[in-house]
PDB file of C-alpha atoms in Angstrom:
ATOM      1  CA  MET A 288      13.308  18.926  -8.819  1.00  0.00           C
ATOM      2  CA  THR A 289      11.589  16.865  -6.105  1.00  0.00           C
ATOM      3  CA  THR A 290      12.548  17.704  -2.526  1.00  0.00           C
ATOM      4  CA  PHE A 291      12.643  14.533  -0.444  1.00  0.00           C
ATOM      5  CA  TRP A 292      11.468  14.484   3.119  1.00  0.00           C
ATOM      6  CA  ASN A 293      13.657  13.507   6.046  1.00  0.00           C
ATOM      7  CA  ALA A 294      12.891  13.238   9.751  1.00  0.00           C
ATOM      8  CA  GLU A 295      14.419  16.614  10.642  1.00  0.00           C
ATOM      9  CA  ARG A 296      12.402  18.458   7.971  1.00  0.00           C
ATOM     10  CA  LEU A 297       9.147  16.788   9.042  1.00  0.00           C
ATOM     11  CA  PHE A 298       9.772  17.414  12.742  1.00  0.00           C
ATOM     12  CA  GLU A 299      10.334  21.109  12.028  1.00  0.00           C
ATOM     13  CA  THR A 300       7.232  21.313   9.813  1.00  0.00           C
ATOM     14  CA  VAL A 301       4.866  19.779  12.399  1.00  0.00           C
ATOM     15  CA  ALA A 302       6.685  21.003  15.514  1.00  0.00           C
ATOM     16  CA  THR A 303       3.535  22.278  17.213  1.00  0.00           C
ATOM     17  CA  PRO A 304      -0.125  21.139  17.189  1.00  0.00           C
ATOM     18  CA  ASP A 305      -1.083  24.256  15.209  1.00  0.00           C
ATOM     19  CA  ALA A 306       1.688  23.562  12.661  1.00  0.00           C
ATOM     20  CA  ALA A 307       0.529  19.970  12.299  1.00  0.00           C
ATOM     21  CA  ILE A 308      -3.024  21.115  11.685  1.00  0.00           C
ATOM     22  CA  ALA A 309      -1.878  23.640   9.088  1.00  0.00           C
ATOM     23  CA  PHE A 310       0.163  20.975   7.325  1.00  0.00           C
ATOM     24  CA  CYS A 311      -2.776  18.562   7.257  1.00  0.00           C
ATOM     25  CA  LYS A 312      -5.082  21.262   5.873  1.00  0.00           C
ATOM     26  CA  GLU A 313      -2.580  22.163   3.154  1.00  0.00           C
ATOM     27  CA  ARG A 314      -2.285  18.518   2.082  1.00  0.00           C
ATOM     28  CA  GLY A 315      -6.063  17.997   2.224  1.00  0.00           C
ATOM     29  CA  LEU A 316      -5.731  15.360   4.958  1.00  0.00           C
ATOM     30  CA  ILE A 317      -8.308  17.174   7.100  1.00  0.00           C
ATOM     31  CA  ALA A 318     -11.154  19.369   5.888  1.00  0.00           C
ATOM     32  CA  ASP A 319     -10.706  23.098   5.413  1.00  0.00           C
ATOM     33  CA  ALA A 320     -13.852  25.196   5.768  1.00  0.00           C
ATOM     34  CA  PRO A 321     -16.530  22.494   5.443  1.00  0.00           C
ATOM     35  CA  ASP A 322     -20.278  23.172   5.410  1.00  0.00           C
ATOM     36  CA  CYS A 323     -22.902  22.074   7.922  1.00  0.00           C
ATOM     37  CA  ARG A 324     -24.822  19.165   6.473  1.00  0.00           C
ATOM     38  CA  TYR A 325     -28.069  20.362   8.076  1.00  0.00           C
ATOM     39  CA  CYS A 326     -28.177  24.064   7.094  1.00  0.00           C
ATOM     40  CA  ARG A 327     -25.472  24.075   4.359  1.00  0.00           C
ATOM     41  CA  HIS A 328     -23.767  27.133   5.907  1.00  0.00           C
ATOM     42  CA  PRO A 329     -19.979  27.201   6.539  1.00  0.00           C
ATOM     43  CA  LEU A 330     -18.849  25.763   9.885  1.00  0.00           C
ATOM     44  CA  THR A 331     -16.794  27.920  12.230  1.00  0.00           C
ATOM     45  CA  TRP A 332     -13.327  27.066  13.525  1.00  0.00           C
ATOM     46  CA  SER A 333     -13.735  26.874  17.297  1.00  0.00           C
ATOM     47  CA  VAL A 334     -11.357  26.463  20.216  1.00  0.00           C
ATOM     48  CA  LYS A 335     -12.370  23.305  22.136  1.00  0.00           C
ATOM     49  CA  THR A 336      -9.989  22.316  24.861  1.00  0.00           C
ATOM     50  CA  ASP A 337     -11.702  19.016  25.546  1.00  0.00           C
ATOM     51  CA  HIS A 338     -11.015  17.812  21.955  1.00  0.00           C
ATOM     52  CA  ALA A 339      -7.749  16.022  21.161  1.00  0.00           C
ATOM     53  CA  ASP A 340      -6.489  18.779  18.870  1.00  0.00           C
ATOM     54  CA  GLY A 341      -7.771  21.756  20.864  1.00  0.00           C
ATOM     55  CA  PHE A 342     -10.124  22.783  18.042  1.00  0.00           C
ATOM     56  CA  SER A 343     -13.370  21.670  16.459  1.00  0.00           C
ATOM     57  CA  TRP A 344     -15.783  22.663  13.733  1.00  0.00           C
ATOM     58  CA  ARG A 345     -18.959  24.322  15.019  1.00  0.00           C
ATOM     59  CA  CYS A 346     -22.203  25.481  13.386  1.00  0.00           C
ATOM     60  CA  THR A 347     -23.171  28.970  14.524  1.00  0.00           C
ATOM     61  CA  HIS A 348     -25.964  29.675  12.029  1.00  0.00           C
ATOM     62  CA  ARG A 349     -29.044  30.836  13.904  1.00  0.00           C
ATOM     63  CA  GLY A 350     -31.516  28.993  11.708  1.00  0.00           C
ATOM     64  CA  CYS A 351     -29.796  25.595  12.030  1.00  0.00           C
ATOM     65  CA  ARG A 352     -31.609  22.981  14.058  1.00  0.00           C
ATOM     66  CA  LYS A 353     -28.200  21.619  15.076  1.00  0.00           C
ATOM     67  CA  ARG A 354     -26.722  24.970  16.016  1.00  0.00           C
ATOM     68  CA  SER A 355     -23.720  24.889  18.377  1.00  0.00           C
ATOM     69  CA  ARG A 356     -22.980  21.258  17.693  1.00  0.00           C
ATOM     70  CA  ASN A 357     -19.265  20.479  17.599  1.00  0.00           C
ATOM     71  CA  CYS A 358     -17.524  18.118  15.207  1.00  0.00           C
ATOM     72  CA  SER A 359     -13.954  16.885  15.319  1.00  0.00           C
ATOM     73  CA  ILE A 360     -11.545  18.363  12.766  1.00  0.00           C
ATOM     74  CA  ARG A 361     -10.548  14.744  12.054  1.00  0.00           C
ATOM     75  CA  HIS A 362     -14.011  13.747  10.833  1.00  0.00           C
ATOM     76  CA  GLY A 363     -13.811  11.342   7.877  1.00  0.00           C
ATOM     77  CA  SER A 364     -10.028  11.616   7.648  1.00  0.00           C
ATOM     78  CA  TRP A 365      -6.924   9.430   7.976  1.00  0.00           C
ATOM     79  CA  PHE A 366      -6.826  10.462  11.635  1.00  0.00           C
ATOM     80  CA  SER A 367     -10.408   9.539  12.580  1.00  0.00           C
ATOM     81  CA  ASP A 368     -10.958   7.333  15.629  1.00  0.00           C
ATOM     82  CA  SER A 369      -7.390   7.823  16.891  1.00  0.00           C
ATOM     83  CA  LYS A 370      -6.516   9.590  20.138  1.00  0.00           C
ATOM     84  CA  MET A 371      -2.923  10.198  19.162  1.00  0.00           C
ATOM     85  CA  SER A 372      -1.803  13.633  18.120  1.00  0.00           C
ATOM     86  CA  LEU A 373      -1.720  14.507  14.432  1.00  0.00           C
ATOM     87  CA  LYS A 374       1.998  15.064  14.743  1.00  0.00           C
ATOM     88  CA  LYS A 375       2.636  11.566  16.042  1.00  0.00           C
ATOM     89  CA  ILE A 376       0.516   9.898  13.369  1.00  0.00           C
ATOM     90  CA  LEU A 377       2.363  11.849  10.661  1.00  0.00           C
ATOM     91  CA  LYS A 378       5.661  10.732  12.109  1.00  0.00           C
ATOM     92  CA  LEU A 379       4.574   7.082  12.191  1.00  0.00           C
ATOM     93  CA  THR A 380       3.499   7.434   8.581  1.00  0.00           C
ATOM     94  CA  TYR A 381       6.873   8.908   7.738  1.00  0.00           C
ATOM     95  CA  TYR A 382       8.742   6.064   9.484  1.00  0.00           C
ATOM     96  CA  TRP A 383       6.749   3.526   7.464  1.00  0.00           C
ATOM     97  CA  ALA A 384       7.622   5.359   4.242  1.00  0.00           C
ATOM     98  CA  ALA A 385      11.251   5.443   5.303  1.00  0.00           C
ATOM     99  CA  ARG A 386      11.220   1.627   5.893  1.00  0.00           C
ATOM    100  CA  ALA A 387      11.977   2.048   9.591  1.00  0.00           C
ATOM    101  CA  THR A 388      11.731  -1.020  11.782  1.00  0.00           C
ATOM    102  CA  THR A 389       9.031  -1.246  14.467  1.00  0.00           C
ATOM    103  CA  SER A 390      11.653  -0.840  17.186  1.00  0.00           C
ATOM    104  CA  ALA A 391      13.128   2.222  15.518  1.00  0.00           C
ATOM    105  CA  ALA A 392       9.675   3.851  15.136  1.00  0.00           C
ATOM    106  CA  ILE A 393       8.925   3.124  18.796  1.00  0.00           C
ATOM    107  CA  ARG A 394      12.222   4.638  19.911  1.00  0.00           C
ATOM    108  CA  GLU A 395      12.046   7.790  17.776  1.00  0.00           C
ATOM    109  CA  THR A 396       8.399   8.683  18.452  1.00  0.00           C
ATOM    110  CA  SER A 397       8.756   7.969  22.170  1.00  0.00           C
ATOM    111  CA  VAL A 398      11.761  10.279  22.410  1.00  0.00           C
ATOM    112  CA  HIS A 399      10.170  13.143  20.530  1.00  0.00           C
ATOM    113  CA  GLU A 400       6.598  12.797  21.827  1.00  0.00           C
ATOM    114  CA  GLY A 401       7.461  12.379  25.492  1.00  0.00           C
ATOM    115  CA  GLU A 402       5.399   9.184  25.913  1.00  0.00           C
ATOM    116  CA  GLN A 403       6.027   5.540  25.196  1.00  0.00           C
ATOM    117  CA  THR A 404       4.740   4.257  21.846  1.00  0.00           C
ATOM    118  CA  SER A 405       3.556   0.637  21.922  1.00  0.00           C
ATOM    119  CA  SER A 406       4.579  -1.908  19.334  1.00  0.00           C
ATOM    120  CA  LYS A 407       0.904  -2.564  18.610  1.00  0.00           C
ATOM    121  CA  THR A 408       0.379   1.100  17.750  1.00  0.00           C
ATOM    122  CA  VAL A 409       3.250   1.071  15.288  1.00  0.00           C
ATOM    123  CA  VAL A 410       2.185  -2.229  13.701  1.00  0.00           C
ATOM    124  CA  ASP A 411      -1.382  -0.947  13.332  1.00  0.00           C
ATOM    125  CA  TRP A 412      -0.351   2.292  11.563  1.00  0.00           C
ATOM    126  CA  PHE A 413       2.135   0.498   9.349  1.00  0.00           C
ATOM    127  CA  THR A 414      -0.713  -1.854   8.360  1.00  0.00           C
ATOM    128  CA  PHE A 415      -2.972   1.109   7.603  1.00  0.00           C
ATOM    129  CA  CYS A 416      -0.282   2.361   5.199  1.00  0.00           C
ATOM    130  CA  ARG A 417      -0.159  -1.042   3.502  1.00  0.00           C
ATOM    131  CA  GLU A 418      -3.930  -0.988   3.126  1.00  0.00           C
ATOM    132  CA  VAL A 419      -3.529   2.205   1.140  1.00  0.00           C
ATOM    133  CA  CYS A 420      -0.874   0.496  -0.998  1.00  0.00           C
ATOM    134  CA  LEU A 421      -3.267  -2.355  -1.675  1.00  0.00           C
ATOM    135  CA  ARG A 422      -6.002  -0.040  -2.912  1.00  0.00           C
ATOM    136  CA  VAL A 423      -3.586   1.891  -5.135  1.00  0.00           C
ATOM    137  CA  VAL A 424      -1.971  -1.150  -6.783  1.00  0.00           C
ATOM    138  CA  GLU A 425      -5.371  -2.787  -7.306  1.00  0.00           C
ATOM    139  CA  GLU A 426      -6.568   0.293  -9.179  1.00  0.00           C
ATOM    140  CA  ARG A 427      -3.434   0.461 -11.290  1.00  0.00           C
ATOM    141  CA  CYS A 428      -3.492  -3.232 -12.093  1.00  0.00           C
ATOM    142  CA  SER A 429      -7.177  -3.205 -13.046  1.00  0.00           C
ATOM    143  CA  LYS A 430      -6.282  -2.142 -16.610  1.00  0.00           C
ATOM    144  CA  GLY A 431      -3.935  -5.074 -17.042  1.00  0.00           C
ATOM    145  CA  ILE A 432      -0.248  -4.974 -17.902  1.00  0.00           C
ATOM    146  CA  GLY A 433       1.139  -5.525 -21.361  1.00  0.00           C
ATOM    147  CA  GLY A 434      -0.992  -5.302 -24.501  1.00  0.00           C
ATOM    148  CA  PRO A 435      -0.586  -5.803 -28.278  1.00  0.00           C
ATOM    149  CA  GLY A 436       3.067  -5.843 -29.227  1.00  0.00           C
ATOM    150  CA  MET A 437       4.187  -6.341 -25.618  1.00  0.00           C
ATOM    151  CA  THR A 438       5.523  -9.412 -23.812  1.00  0.00           C
ATOM    152  CA  VAL A 439       4.495 -10.483 -20.301  1.00  0.00           C
ATOM    153  CA  GLU A 440       6.404 -13.183 -18.413  1.00  0.00           C
ATOM    154  CA  ILE A 441       4.308 -15.093 -15.868  1.00  0.00           C
ATOM    155  CA  ASP A 442       5.266 -17.610 -13.215  1.00  0.00           C
ATOM    156  CA  GLU A 443       4.217 -18.867  -9.768  1.00  0.00           C
ATOM    157  CA  SER A 444       6.375 -19.079  -6.666  1.00  0.00           C
ATOM    158  CA  LYS A 445       5.806 -20.482  -3.231  1.00  0.00           C
ATOM    159  CA  PHE A 446       6.512 -18.287  -0.202  1.00  0.00           C
ATOM    160  CA  GLY A 447       6.998 -20.433   2.906  1.00  0.00           C
ATOM    161  CA  ARG A 448       9.198 -21.820   5.601  1.00  0.00           C
ATOM    162  CA  ARG A 449      11.251 -24.977   5.753  1.00  0.00           C
ATOM    163  CA  LYS A 450      10.938 -27.176   8.785  1.00  0.00           C
ATOM    164  CA  TYR A 451      14.069 -26.627  10.933  1.00  0.00           C
ATOM    165  CA  ASN A 452      15.369 -24.449   8.074  1.00  0.00           C
ATOM    166  CA  ARG A 453      15.974 -27.430   5.842  1.00  0.00           C
ATOM    167  CA  GLY A 454      14.102 -30.001   3.764  1.00  0.00           C
ATOM    168  CA  ARG A 455      11.101 -29.452   1.566  1.00  0.00           C
ATOM    169  CA  LEU A 456       8.666 -26.564   2.032  1.00  0.00           C
ATOM    170  CA  VAL A 457       5.961 -27.683   4.418  1.00  0.00           C
ATOM    171  CA  GLU A 458       3.848 -24.546   4.643  1.00  0.00           C
ATOM    172  CA  GLY A 459       3.418 -21.326   2.721  1.00  0.00           C
ATOM    173  CA  LYS A 460       1.449 -19.535   0.067  1.00  0.00           C
ATOM    174  CA  TRP A 461       1.531 -19.615  -3.727  1.00  0.00           C
ATOM    175  CA  VAL A 462       1.802 -16.315  -5.571  1.00  0.00           C
ATOM    176  CA  LEU A 463       1.101 -15.741  -9.269  1.00  0.00           C
ATOM    177  CA  GLY A 464       3.217 -12.987 -10.736  1.00  0.00           C
ATOM    178  CA  GLY A 465       3.812 -11.278 -14.076  1.00  0.00           C
ATOM    179  CA  ILE A 466       6.084  -8.616 -15.472  1.00  0.00           C
ATOM    180  CA  CYS A 467       5.878  -6.676 -18.704  1.00  0.00           C
ATOM    181  CA  ARG A 468       9.258  -6.508 -20.442  1.00  0.00           C
ATOM    182  CA  GLU A 469       8.575  -3.184 -22.122  1.00  0.00           C
ATOM    183  CA  THR A 470       7.015  -1.163 -19.254  1.00  0.00           C
ATOM    184  CA  LYS A 471       8.439  -3.113 -16.290  1.00  0.00           C
ATOM    185  CA  GLU A 472       4.968  -3.139 -14.701  1.00  0.00           C
ATOM    186  CA  ILE A 473       4.247  -6.120 -12.493  1.00  0.00           C
ATOM    187  CA  PHE A 474       1.367  -7.826 -10.702  1.00  0.00           C
ATOM    188  CA  LEU A 475       1.475 -10.192  -7.749  1.00  0.00           C
ATOM    189  CA  ILE A 476      -1.552 -12.043  -6.524  1.00  0.00           C
ATOM    190  CA  GLU A 477      -1.843 -14.750  -3.846  1.00  0.00           C
ATOM    191  CA  VAL A 478      -3.564 -17.873  -5.153  1.00  0.00           C
ATOM    192  CA  PRO A 479      -5.095 -20.815  -3.242  1.00  0.00           C
ATOM    193  CA  LYS A 480      -4.369 -23.302  -6.060  1.00  0.00           C
ATOM    194  CA  ARG A 481      -2.260 -23.524  -9.210  1.00  0.00           C
ATOM    195  CA  ASP A 482      -4.917 -25.177 -11.372  1.00  0.00           C
ATOM    196  CA  SER A 483      -6.242 -23.772 -14.642  1.00  0.00           C
ATOM    197  CA  ALA A 484      -9.576 -22.738 -13.132  1.00  0.00           C
ATOM    198  CA  THR A 485      -7.744 -20.496 -10.688  1.00  0.00           C
ATOM    199  CA  LEU A 486      -4.900 -19.108 -12.790  1.00  0.00           C
ATOM    200  CA  ILE A 487      -6.510 -18.427 -16.178  1.00  0.00           C
ATOM    201  CA  PRO A 488      -9.193 -15.967 -14.936  1.00  0.00           C
ATOM    202  CA  LEU A 489      -6.555 -14.059 -12.976  1.00  0.00           C
ATOM    203  CA  ILE A 490      -4.225 -13.889 -15.992  1.00  0.00           C
ATOM    204  CA  LYS A 491      -7.089 -12.587 -18.137  1.00  0.00           C
ATOM    205  CA  GLU A 492      -7.801  -9.948 -15.478  1.00  0.00           C
ATOM    206  CA  TYR A 493      -4.209  -8.763 -14.913  1.00  0.00           C
ATOM    207  CA  VAL A 494      -2.732  -9.185 -18.442  1.00  0.00           C
ATOM    208  CA  ALA A 495      -4.127  -7.094 -21.294  1.00  0.00           C
ATOM    209  CA  ALA A 496      -5.620  -8.930 -24.264  1.00  0.00           C
ATOM    210  CA  GLY A 497      -3.313  -9.253 -27.248  1.00  0.00           C
ATOM    211  CA  SER A 498      -0.153  -9.651 -25.101  1.00  0.00           C
ATOM    212  CA  THR A 499       2.477 -12.256 -25.791  1.00  0.00           C
ATOM    213  CA  ILE A 500       2.723 -14.386 -22.670  1.00  0.00           C
ATOM    214  CA  ILE A 501       5.809 -16.419 -21.835  1.00  0.00           C
ATOM    215  CA  SER A 502       5.580 -19.100 -19.181  1.00  0.00           C
ATOM    216  CA  ASP A 503       7.077 -22.416 -18.191  1.00  0.00           C
ATOM    217  CA  CYS A 504       5.388 -25.673 -19.215  1.00  0.00           C
ATOM    218  CA  TRP A 505       3.033 -25.891 -16.262  1.00  0.00           C
ATOM    219  CA  LYS A 506      -0.087 -27.649 -17.579  1.00  0.00           C
ATOM    220  CA  ALA A 507      -2.478 -25.013 -16.184  1.00  0.00           C
ATOM    221  CA  TYR A 508      -1.216 -22.600 -18.879  1.00  0.00           C
ATOM    222  CA  ASP A 509      -1.921 -24.896 -21.839  1.00  0.00           C
ATOM    223  CA  CYS A 510      -5.116 -23.064 -22.889  1.00  0.00           C
ATOM    224  CA  LEU A 511      -3.665 -19.538 -22.875  1.00  0.00           C
ATOM    225  CA  SER A 512      -3.364 -19.475 -26.659  1.00  0.00           C
ATOM    226  CA  GLN A 513      -7.138 -19.828 -26.791  1.00  0.00           C
ATOM    227  CA  GLU A 514      -7.681 -16.731 -24.635  1.00  0.00           C
ATOM    228  CA  ASN A 515      -6.642 -13.955 -27.033  1.00  0.00           C
ATOM    229  CA  PHE A 516      -2.940 -14.273 -26.113  1.00  0.00           C
ATOM    230  CA  THR A 517       0.113 -15.379 -28.028  1.00  0.00           C
ATOM    231  CA  HIS A 518       1.613 -18.079 -25.767  1.00  0.00           C
ATOM    232  CA  LEU A 519       5.293 -19.094 -25.755  1.00  0.00           C
ATOM    233  CA  THR A 520       6.813 -21.594 -23.356  1.00  0.00           C
ATOM    234  CA  VAL A 521      10.227 -22.619 -22.086  1.00  0.00           C
ATOM    235  CA  ASN A 522      10.913 -26.083 -20.659  1.00  0.00           C
ATOM    236  CA  HIS A 523      13.060 -25.395 -17.616  1.00  0.00           C
ATOM    237  CA  SER A 524      13.982 -29.042 -17.216  1.00  0.00           C
ATOM    238  CA  LEU A 525      15.865 -28.738 -20.540  1.00  0.00           C
ATOM    239  CA  ASN A 526      16.820 -25.053 -21.032  1.00  0.00           C
ATOM    240  CA  PHE A 527      16.689 -21.659 -19.400  1.00  0.00           C
ATOM    241  CA  VAL A 528      16.075 -20.136 -22.833  1.00  0.00           C
ATOM    242  CA  ASP A 529      14.090 -21.950 -25.529  1.00  0.00           C
ATOM    243  CA  PRO A 530      16.597 -22.564 -28.408  1.00  0.00           C
ATOM    244  CA  THR A 531      13.928 -22.152 -31.063  1.00  0.00           C
ATOM    245  CA  THR A 532      11.872 -19.137 -29.963  1.00  0.00           C
ATOM    246  CA  GLY A 533      14.293 -17.500 -27.539  1.00  0.00           C
ATOM    247  CA  ALA A 534      11.539 -17.478 -24.915  1.00  0.00           C
ATOM    248  CA  HIS A 535      12.620 -17.152 -21.258  1.00  0.00           C
ATOM    249  CA  THR A 536      11.200 -16.082 -17.896  1.00  0.00           C
ATOM    250  CA  GLN A 537      14.321 -14.659 -16.319  1.00  0.00           C
ATOM    251  CA  ASN A 538      12.774 -11.303 -15.521  1.00  0.00           C
ATOM    252  CA  ILE A 539       9.949 -12.663 -13.382  1.00  0.00           C
ATOM    253  CA  GLU A 540      12.294 -15.178 -11.743  1.00  0.00           C
ATOM    254  CA  CYS A 541      14.551 -12.285 -10.762  1.00  0.00           C
ATOM    255  CA  GLN A 542      11.542 -10.562  -9.211  1.00  0.00           C
ATOM    256  CA  TRP A 543      10.886 -13.553  -6.947  1.00  0.00           C
ATOM    257  CA  TRP A 544      14.361 -13.241  -5.489  1.00  0.00           C
ATOM    258  CA  GLN A 545      13.916  -9.528  -4.849  1.00  0.00           C
ATOM    259  CA  ILE A 546      10.478  -9.920  -3.300  1.00  0.00           C
ATOM    260  CA  LYS A 547      11.516 -12.675  -0.932  1.00  0.00           C
ATOM    261  CA  ARG A 548      14.496 -10.623   0.192  1.00  0.00           C
ATOM    262  CA  SER A 549      12.209  -7.683   0.997  1.00  0.00           C
ATOM    263  CA  LEU A 550       9.841  -9.631   3.243  1.00  0.00           C
ATOM    264  CA  PRO A 551      10.516  -9.790   7.013  1.00  0.00           C
ATOM    265  CA  SER A 552      11.598 -13.069   8.610  1.00  0.00           C
ATOM    266  CA  THR A 553      12.608 -14.270   5.130  1.00  0.00           C
ATOM    267  CA  HIS A 554       9.126 -15.363   3.949  1.00  0.00           C
ATOM    268  CA  ALA A 555       6.292 -14.161   6.211  1.00  0.00           C
ATOM    269  CA  THR A 556       3.230 -16.165   5.259  1.00  0.00           C
ATOM    270  CA  SER A 557       0.847 -16.738   8.163  1.00  0.00           C
ATOM    271  CA  SER A 558      -2.744 -15.715   7.745  1.00  0.00           C
ATOM    272  CA  THR A 559      -2.415 -13.013  10.389  1.00  0.00           C
ATOM    273  CA  ASP A 560       0.710 -11.236   9.220  1.00  0.00           C
ATOM    274  CA  GLY A 561      -0.839  -9.419   6.266  1.00  0.00           C
ATOM    275  CA  PHE A 562       0.962 -11.317   3.506  1.00  0.00           C
ATOM    276  CA  GLY A 563      -1.236  -9.724   0.836  1.00  0.00           C
ATOM    277  CA  PHE A 564      -0.466  -6.278   2.265  1.00  0.00           C
ATOM    278  CA  ARG A 565       3.237  -7.038   2.095  1.00  0.00           C
ATOM    279  CA  LEU A 566       2.968  -7.935  -1.591  1.00  0.00           C
ATOM    280  CA  ALA A 567       0.997  -4.718  -2.179  1.00  0.00           C
ATOM    281  CA  GLU A 568       3.642  -2.679  -0.364  1.00  0.00           C
ATOM    282  CA  TYR A 569       6.362  -4.194  -2.553  1.00  0.00           C
ATOM    283  CA  MET A 570       4.461  -3.321  -5.753  1.00  0.00           C
ATOM    284  CA  TRP A 571       3.688   0.184  -4.459  1.00  0.00           C
ATOM    285  CA  ARG A 572       7.291   0.940  -3.605  1.00  0.00           C
ATOM    286  CA  ARG A 573       8.455  -0.425  -6.944  1.00  0.00           C
ATOM    287  CA  GLN A 574       5.909   1.684  -8.805  1.00  0.00           C
ATOM    288  CA  ASN A 575       7.053   4.803  -6.858  1.00  0.00           C
ATOM    289  CA  ALA A 576      10.772   4.094  -6.858  1.00  0.00           C
ATOM    290  CA  LEU A 577      11.655   7.548  -8.246  1.00  0.00           C
ATOM    291  CA  VAL A 578       9.495   9.703  -5.999  1.00  0.00           C
ATOM    292  CA  ASP A 579       9.469  10.542  -2.286  1.00  0.00           C
ATOM    293  CA  HIS A 580       7.554   7.768  -0.527  1.00  0.00           C
ATOM    294  CA  PHE A 581       6.266   9.947   2.315  1.00  0.00           C
ATOM    295  CA  ASP A 582       4.969  12.575  -0.095  1.00  0.00           C
ATOM    296  CA  GLN A 583       3.375   9.886  -2.267  1.00  0.00           C
ATOM    297  CA  ILE A 584       1.664   7.977   0.568  1.00  0.00           C
ATOM    298  CA  LEU A 585       0.043  11.237   1.786  1.00  0.00           C
ATOM    299  CA  SER A 586      -1.348  11.751  -1.697  1.00  0.00           C
ATOM    300  CA  ASP A 587      -2.529   8.173  -1.995  1.00  0.00           C
ATOM    301  CA  ILE A 588      -4.181   8.264   1.445  1.00  0.00           C
ATOM    302  CA  LEU A 589      -6.763  10.637  -0.038  1.00  0.00           C
ATOM    303  CA  LEU A 590      -7.985   7.828  -2.308  1.00  0.00           C
ATOM    304  CA  LEU A 591      -9.346   6.102   0.837  1.00  0.00           C
ATOM    305  CA  TYR A 592      -9.669   8.851   3.402  1.00  0.00           C
ATOM    306  CA  LYS A 593     -10.708  12.074   1.626  1.00  0.00           C
ATOM    307  CA  PRO A 594     -12.414  14.300   4.225  1.00  0.00           C
ATOM    308  CA  PRO A 595     -16.000  15.240   3.296  1.00  0.00           C
ATOM    309  CA  LYS A 596     -16.860  18.825   2.399  1.00  0.00           C
ATOM    310  CA  ARG A 597     -20.012  18.680   4.468  1.00  0.00           C
ATOM    311  CA  PHE A 598     -20.181  17.540   8.121  1.00  0.00           C
TER     312      PHE A 598
END
């Protein structure tokens, strides 16, 4: 049975700098007993008070031309280039996993760390977590959803704002999405246009060959039947479900509602707010709905930030 993390358990686990280091070593987030890249001998764990963590890796081999050099224990890790304590970074990572707001993360880390946490710091680390999500979902989607004997519903939706909260949408971004009925896997990809030249290559990339694809009657999809797919359509101006084939796109349409509810400020879409990262986070959380998100993000971090075995 999976044991889920909570704030109290994490705070107890990383209560001291030494405990935080031990936790990071156990999870592989920082290197444990690396070798010197010059002499290939094991580095020595050394007390170094002028380093952020109070320790460093040091080469003590007599024949090494770089003997006595010191290297941060954070080298090549998730914590590289940050002056914050390991404990604080772990807590910010936890608060992202727990869907805490920026203000809540500022309040909680400031109280327990004894120093004020800036909103920029929280936003930056939350963005780093979303970057990991993006890499993970890109890797999982690279194989394509669906396949022979499976049905994939596809659709596009515009994420944007209404001027004065009413009237037609005047700004925003188009997103192409798909969901496999059998596996419930999804893909979401921001698209600059909704023309055939843009959509068809993406569908071929994200939907496995041999799938049955169901869409509305948007003209850009007309050639799908020529691309190794079985293509069914439903005319939404006439029916929600095609009376002849039974085709519908209700599953993907339901996803749009859920996605838009999950985004901050209703539909965040500016070029600087990380819209693509938000979509990746939604897919990542959906894919990991049954596991502990903090535990999972620590595992997925190693896909991007696996510490080297040789410094």
